Tab-separated table of C-alpha atoms and ligand atoms in Angstrom:
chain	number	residue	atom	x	y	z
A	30	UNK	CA	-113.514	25.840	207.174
A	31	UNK	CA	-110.069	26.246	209.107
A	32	UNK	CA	-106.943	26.176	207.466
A	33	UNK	CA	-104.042	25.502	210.049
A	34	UNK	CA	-100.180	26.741	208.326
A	35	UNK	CA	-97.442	25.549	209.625
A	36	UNK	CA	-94.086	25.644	209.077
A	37	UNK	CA	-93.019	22.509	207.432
A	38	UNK	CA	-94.347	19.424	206.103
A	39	UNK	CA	-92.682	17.970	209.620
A	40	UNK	CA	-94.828	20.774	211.747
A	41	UNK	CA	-97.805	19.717	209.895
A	42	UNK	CA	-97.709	16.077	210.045
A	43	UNK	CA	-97.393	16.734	213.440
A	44	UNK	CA	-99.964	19.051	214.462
A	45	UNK	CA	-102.644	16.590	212.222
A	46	UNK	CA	-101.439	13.686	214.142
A	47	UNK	CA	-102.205	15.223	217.749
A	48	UNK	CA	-105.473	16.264	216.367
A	49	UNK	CA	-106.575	13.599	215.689
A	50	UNK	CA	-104.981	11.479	218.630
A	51	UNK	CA	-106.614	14.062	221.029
A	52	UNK	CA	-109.840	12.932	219.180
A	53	UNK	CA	-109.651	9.150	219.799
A	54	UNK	CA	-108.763	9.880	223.424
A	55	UNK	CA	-111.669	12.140	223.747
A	56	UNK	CA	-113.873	9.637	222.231
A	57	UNK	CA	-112.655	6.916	224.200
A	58	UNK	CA	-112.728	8.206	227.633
A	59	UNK	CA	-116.557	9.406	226.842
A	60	UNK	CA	-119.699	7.293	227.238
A	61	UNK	CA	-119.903	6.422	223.087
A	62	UNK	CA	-116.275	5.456	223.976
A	63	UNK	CA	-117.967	2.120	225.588
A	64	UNK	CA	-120.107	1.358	222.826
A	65	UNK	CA	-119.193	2.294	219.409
A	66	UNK	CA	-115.491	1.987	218.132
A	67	UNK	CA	-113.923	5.609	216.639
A	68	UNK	CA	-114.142	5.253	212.675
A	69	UNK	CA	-111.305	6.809	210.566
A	70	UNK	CA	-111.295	7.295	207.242
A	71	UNK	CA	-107.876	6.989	206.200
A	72	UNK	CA	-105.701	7.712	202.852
A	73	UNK	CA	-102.904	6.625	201.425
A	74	UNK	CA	-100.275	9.089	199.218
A	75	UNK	CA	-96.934	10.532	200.552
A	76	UNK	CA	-99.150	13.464	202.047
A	77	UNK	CA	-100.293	11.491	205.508
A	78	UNK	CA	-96.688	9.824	205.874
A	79	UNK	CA	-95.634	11.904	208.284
A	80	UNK	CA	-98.629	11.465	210.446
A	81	UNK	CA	-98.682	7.525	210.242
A	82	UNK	CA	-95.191	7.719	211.618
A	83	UNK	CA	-96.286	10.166	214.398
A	84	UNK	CA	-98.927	7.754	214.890
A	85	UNK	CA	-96.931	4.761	215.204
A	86	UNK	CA	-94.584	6.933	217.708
A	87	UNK	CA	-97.342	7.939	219.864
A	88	UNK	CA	-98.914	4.395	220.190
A	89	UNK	CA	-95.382	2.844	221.096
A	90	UNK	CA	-95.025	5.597	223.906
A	91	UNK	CA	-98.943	4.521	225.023
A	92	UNK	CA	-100.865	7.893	224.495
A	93	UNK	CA	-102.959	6.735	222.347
A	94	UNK	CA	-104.444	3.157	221.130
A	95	UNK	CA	-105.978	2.206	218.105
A	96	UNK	CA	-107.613	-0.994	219.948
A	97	UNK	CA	-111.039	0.913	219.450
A	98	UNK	CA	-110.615	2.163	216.435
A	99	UNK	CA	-111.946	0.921	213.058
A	100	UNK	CA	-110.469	2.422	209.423
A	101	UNK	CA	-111.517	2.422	205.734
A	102	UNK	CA	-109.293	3.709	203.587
A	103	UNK	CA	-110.422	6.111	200.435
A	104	UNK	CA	-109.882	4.340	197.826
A	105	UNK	CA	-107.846	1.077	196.210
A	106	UNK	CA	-106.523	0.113	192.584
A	107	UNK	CA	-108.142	-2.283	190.236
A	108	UNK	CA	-106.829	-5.304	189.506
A	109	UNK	CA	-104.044	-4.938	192.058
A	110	UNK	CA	-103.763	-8.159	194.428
A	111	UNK	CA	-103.069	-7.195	197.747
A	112	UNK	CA	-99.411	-8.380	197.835
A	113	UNK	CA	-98.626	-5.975	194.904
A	114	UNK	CA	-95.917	-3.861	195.593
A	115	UNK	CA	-98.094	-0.650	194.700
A	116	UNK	CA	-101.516	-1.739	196.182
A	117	UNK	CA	-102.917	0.590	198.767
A	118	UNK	CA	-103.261	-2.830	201.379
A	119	UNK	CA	-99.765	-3.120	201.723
A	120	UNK	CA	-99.136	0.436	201.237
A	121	UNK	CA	-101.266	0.730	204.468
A	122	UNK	CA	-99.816	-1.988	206.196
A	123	UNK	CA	-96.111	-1.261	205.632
A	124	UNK	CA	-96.559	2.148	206.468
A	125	UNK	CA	-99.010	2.010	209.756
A	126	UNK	CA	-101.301	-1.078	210.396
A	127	UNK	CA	-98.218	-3.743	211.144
A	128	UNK	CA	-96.866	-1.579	213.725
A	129	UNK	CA	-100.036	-0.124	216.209
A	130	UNK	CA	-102.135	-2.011	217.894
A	131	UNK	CA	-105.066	-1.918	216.193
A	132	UNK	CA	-107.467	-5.176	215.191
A	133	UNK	CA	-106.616	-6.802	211.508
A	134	UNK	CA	-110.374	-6.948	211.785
A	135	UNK	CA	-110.893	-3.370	212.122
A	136	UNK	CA	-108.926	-2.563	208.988
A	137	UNK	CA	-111.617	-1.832	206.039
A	138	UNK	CA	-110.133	-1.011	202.399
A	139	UNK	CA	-111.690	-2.247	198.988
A	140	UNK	CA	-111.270	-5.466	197.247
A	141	UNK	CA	-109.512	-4.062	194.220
A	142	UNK	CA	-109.385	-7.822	193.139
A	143	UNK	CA	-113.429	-7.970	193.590
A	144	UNK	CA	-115.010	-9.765	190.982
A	145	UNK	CA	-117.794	-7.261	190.760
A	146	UNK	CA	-116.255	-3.864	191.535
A	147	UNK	CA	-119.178	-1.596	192.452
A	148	UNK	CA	-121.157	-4.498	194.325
A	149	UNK	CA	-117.976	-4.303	196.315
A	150	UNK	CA	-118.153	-0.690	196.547
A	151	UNK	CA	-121.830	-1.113	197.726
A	152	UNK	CA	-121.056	-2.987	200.408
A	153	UNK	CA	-118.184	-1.032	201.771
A	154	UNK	CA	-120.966	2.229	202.025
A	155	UNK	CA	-123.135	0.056	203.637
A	156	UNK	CA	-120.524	-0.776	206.158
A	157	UNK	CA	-119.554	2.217	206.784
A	158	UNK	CA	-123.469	3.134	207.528
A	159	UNK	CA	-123.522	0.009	209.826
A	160	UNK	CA	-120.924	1.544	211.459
A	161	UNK	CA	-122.709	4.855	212.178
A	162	UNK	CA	-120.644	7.141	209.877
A	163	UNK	CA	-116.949	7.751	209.790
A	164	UNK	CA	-116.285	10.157	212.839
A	165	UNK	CA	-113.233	11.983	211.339
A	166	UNK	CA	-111.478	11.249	207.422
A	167	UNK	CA	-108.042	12.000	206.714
A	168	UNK	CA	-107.358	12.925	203.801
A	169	UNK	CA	-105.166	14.688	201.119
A	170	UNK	CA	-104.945	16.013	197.175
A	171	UNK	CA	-103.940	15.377	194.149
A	172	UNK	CA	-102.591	17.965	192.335
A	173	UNK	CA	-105.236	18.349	190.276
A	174	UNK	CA	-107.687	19.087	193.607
A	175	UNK	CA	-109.242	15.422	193.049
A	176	UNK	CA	-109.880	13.827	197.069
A	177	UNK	CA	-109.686	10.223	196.944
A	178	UNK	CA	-109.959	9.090	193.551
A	179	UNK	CA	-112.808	11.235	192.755
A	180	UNK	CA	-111.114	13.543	189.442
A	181	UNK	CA	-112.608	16.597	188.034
A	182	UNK	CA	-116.008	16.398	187.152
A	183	UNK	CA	-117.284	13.211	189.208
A	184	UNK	CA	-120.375	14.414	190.791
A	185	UNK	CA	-120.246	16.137	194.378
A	186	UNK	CA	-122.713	13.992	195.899
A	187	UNK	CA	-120.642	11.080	194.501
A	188	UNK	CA	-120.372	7.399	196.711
A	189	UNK	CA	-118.100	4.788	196.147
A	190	UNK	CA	-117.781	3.471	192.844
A	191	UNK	CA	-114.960	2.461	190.227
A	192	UNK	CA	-113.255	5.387	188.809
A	193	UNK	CA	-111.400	5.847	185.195
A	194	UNK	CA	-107.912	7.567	186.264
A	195	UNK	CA	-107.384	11.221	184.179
A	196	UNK	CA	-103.947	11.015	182.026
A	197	UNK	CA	-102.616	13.406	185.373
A	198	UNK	CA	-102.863	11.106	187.758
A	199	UNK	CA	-101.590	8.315	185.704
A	200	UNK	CA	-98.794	10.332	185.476
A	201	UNK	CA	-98.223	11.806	188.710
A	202	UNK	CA	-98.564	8.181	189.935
A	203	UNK	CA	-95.774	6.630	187.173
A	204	UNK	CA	-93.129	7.319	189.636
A	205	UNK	CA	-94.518	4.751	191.691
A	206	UNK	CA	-94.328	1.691	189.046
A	207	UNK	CA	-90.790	2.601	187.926
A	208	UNK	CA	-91.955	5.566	185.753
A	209	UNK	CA	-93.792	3.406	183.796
A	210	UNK	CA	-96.819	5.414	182.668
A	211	UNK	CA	-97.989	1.726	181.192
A	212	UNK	CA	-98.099	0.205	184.259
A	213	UNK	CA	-100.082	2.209	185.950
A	214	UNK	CA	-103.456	0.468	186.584
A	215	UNK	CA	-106.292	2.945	184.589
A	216	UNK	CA	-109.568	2.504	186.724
A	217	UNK	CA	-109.668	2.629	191.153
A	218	UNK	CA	-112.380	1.736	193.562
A	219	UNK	CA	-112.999	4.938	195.597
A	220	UNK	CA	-115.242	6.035	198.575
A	221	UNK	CA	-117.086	9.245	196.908
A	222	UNK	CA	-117.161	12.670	197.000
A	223	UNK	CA	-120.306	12.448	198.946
A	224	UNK	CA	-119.227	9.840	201.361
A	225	UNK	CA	-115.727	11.463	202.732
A	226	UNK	CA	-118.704	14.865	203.316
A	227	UNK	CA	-120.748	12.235	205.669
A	228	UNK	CA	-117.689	12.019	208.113
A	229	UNK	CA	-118.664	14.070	211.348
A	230	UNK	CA	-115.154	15.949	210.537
A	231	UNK	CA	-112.490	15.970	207.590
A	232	UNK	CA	-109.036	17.197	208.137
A	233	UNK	CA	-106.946	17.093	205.038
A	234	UNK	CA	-103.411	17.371	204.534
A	235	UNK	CA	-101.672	19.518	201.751
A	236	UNK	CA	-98.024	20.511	201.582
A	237	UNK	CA	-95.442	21.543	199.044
A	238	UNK	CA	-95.551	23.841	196.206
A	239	UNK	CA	-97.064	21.550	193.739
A	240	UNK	CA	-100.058	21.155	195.673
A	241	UNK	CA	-100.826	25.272	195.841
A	242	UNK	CA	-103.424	25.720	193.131
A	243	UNK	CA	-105.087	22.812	194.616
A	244	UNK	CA	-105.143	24.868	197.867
A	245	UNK	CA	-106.399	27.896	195.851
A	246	UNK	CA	-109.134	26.343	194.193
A	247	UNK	CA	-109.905	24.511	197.649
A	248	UNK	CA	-110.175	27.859	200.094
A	249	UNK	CA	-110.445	30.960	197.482
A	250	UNK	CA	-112.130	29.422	194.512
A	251	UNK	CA	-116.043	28.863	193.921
A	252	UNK	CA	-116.991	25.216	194.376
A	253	UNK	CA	-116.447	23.421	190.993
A	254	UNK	CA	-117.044	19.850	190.263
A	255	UNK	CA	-113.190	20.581	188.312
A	256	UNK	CA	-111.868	21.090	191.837
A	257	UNK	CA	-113.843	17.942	193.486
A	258	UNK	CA	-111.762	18.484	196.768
A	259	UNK	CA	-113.693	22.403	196.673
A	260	UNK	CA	-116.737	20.524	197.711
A	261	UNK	CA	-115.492	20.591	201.567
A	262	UNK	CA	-116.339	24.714	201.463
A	263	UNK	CA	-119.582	22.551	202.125
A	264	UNK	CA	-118.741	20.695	205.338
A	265	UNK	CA	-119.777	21.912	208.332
A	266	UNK	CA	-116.753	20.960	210.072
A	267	UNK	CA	-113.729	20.436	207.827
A	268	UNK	CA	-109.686	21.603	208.722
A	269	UNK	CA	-107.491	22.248	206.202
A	270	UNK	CA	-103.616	21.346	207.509
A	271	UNK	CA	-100.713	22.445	205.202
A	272	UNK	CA	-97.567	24.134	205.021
A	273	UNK	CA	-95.932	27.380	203.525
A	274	UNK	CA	-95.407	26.187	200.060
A	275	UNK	CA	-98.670	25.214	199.627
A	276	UNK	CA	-99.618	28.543	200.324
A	277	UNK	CA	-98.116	29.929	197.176
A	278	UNK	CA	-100.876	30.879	195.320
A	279	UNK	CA	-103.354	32.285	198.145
A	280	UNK	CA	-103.703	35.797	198.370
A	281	UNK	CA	-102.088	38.063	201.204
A	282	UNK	CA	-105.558	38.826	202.727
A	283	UNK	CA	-106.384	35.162	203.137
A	284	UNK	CA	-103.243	34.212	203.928
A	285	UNK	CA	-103.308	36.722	206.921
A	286	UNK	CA	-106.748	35.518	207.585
A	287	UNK	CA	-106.143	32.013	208.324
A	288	UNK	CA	-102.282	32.648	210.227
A	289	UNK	CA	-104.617	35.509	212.349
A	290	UNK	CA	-107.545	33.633	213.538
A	291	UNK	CA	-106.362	30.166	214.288
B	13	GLP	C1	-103.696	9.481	194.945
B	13	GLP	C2	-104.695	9.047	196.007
B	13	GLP	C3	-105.257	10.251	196.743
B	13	GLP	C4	-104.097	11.105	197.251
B	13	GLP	C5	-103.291	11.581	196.074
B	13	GLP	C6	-102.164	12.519	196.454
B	13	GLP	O1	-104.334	9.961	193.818
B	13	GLP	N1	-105.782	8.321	195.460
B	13	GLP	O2	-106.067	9.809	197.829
B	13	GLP	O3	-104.602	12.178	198.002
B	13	GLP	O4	-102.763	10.445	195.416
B	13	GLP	O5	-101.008	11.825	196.771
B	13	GLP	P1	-99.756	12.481	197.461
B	13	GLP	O6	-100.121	12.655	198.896
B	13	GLP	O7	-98.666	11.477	197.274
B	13	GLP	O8	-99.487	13.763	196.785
């Protein structure tokens, strides 16, 4: 695992952003370039904000294009219609897919609105198989160290499925329905533990001081089905990207570690 510190939330939405541009020109201009699109897995949160707008930045300027690029996003509400205000479609589509150039028809994120929920989650793993694997997910963390909407104690080896909300999240996510705990929907579709540890890389975002023992648990702590997002100690090849506050709670040692060997 790599953990990359920067700065400032601004510092790390940027250095994410290049990464990950620098990977869809790499796999562009190679020979799987010509015959599979780049698949991103994609969140949604205020975490990766800054790196949709770098995004959207570097596409207008023409370094990078999102023409051979397909997405799926983590995860969805139930019973949200797409036009909500809160769903994670127009989430996604106010804040990147309506201005880069990629194909509507390349854009994958699950039918909260699906009349059977986990046949829909079924078929979005089995697209995501057909599509040879997700080459690099995004991602970030709730506070309580759940990745997507996988919270403590779904399994490790998880895949997609519907997913009953803890009383934290509900919360956290209030402020996004007018503080209105009620109206917070109570059960998501999500991609699994297990599927976002397929991708061929994971880079996941974490900033601000709220998200340090999430960070702790993540890079110091044992893995622990309480910290699902502790499962990447697993991946062969995943980058943590955060800033200073979120560093809070690690020690000095590691700290040094990580600001040492990058
Ligand atoms: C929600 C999403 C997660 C996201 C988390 C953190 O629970 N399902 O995918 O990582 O929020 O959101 P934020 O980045 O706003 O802190």
């Amino acid at each position: 695992m790599k953990v990359i510190i920067r700065n400032t939330y601004e510092e790390m939405s940027r250095w994410a952003a290049e990464y990950i541009i620098d990977r869809i020109n790499a796999h562009n201009a190679s020979p799987a370039g010509a015959i599979r699109p780049f698949v991103l897995g994609l969140p949604t949160g205020s975490s990766p904000l800054g790196v949709y707008a770098e995004f959207i930045k570097a596409n207008r300027e023409g370094r990078v294009s999102f023409k051979n690029v397909v997405t799926f996003n983590m995860d969805e509400y139930a019973g949200l219609p797409r036009d909500h205000e809160q769903s994670y479609w127009k989430f996604m589509h106010d804040n990147l897919f309506d201005h880069i150039d990629i194909d509507p028809e390349n854009v994958n994120i699950l039918n909260g609105m699906a009349e059977d929920p986990e046949a829909e989650c079924r078929r979005y793993e089995d697209k995501i198989t057909e599509y040879g694997g997700i080459d690099l997910f995004l991602g970030g963390s709730g506070v309580d160290g759940h990745i997507a909407f996988n919270e403590p104690f779904t399994s490790l080896n998880s895949r997609a499925g519907v997913r009953k909300l803890t009383y934290d999240t509900l919360l956290a996510n209030a402020r996004f329905f007018g503080g209105d705990f009620s109206k917070v929907p109570k059960t998501a579709l999500s991609v699994g533990v297990g599927t976002v540890m397929d991708a061929a890389e994971v880079l996941l975002l974490l900033s601000g001081h709220n998200k340090a023992r999430a960070l702790r648990h993540l890079v110091e702590e044992p893995v622990s089905g309480k910290w699902t997002v502790s499962a990447l100690q697993l991946h062969p090849a995943a980058i943590i990207a955060c800033d200073e506050d979120a560093c809070d709670e690690l020690t000095v040692g590691t700290y040094k570690y990580f600001k040492e060997t990058e």
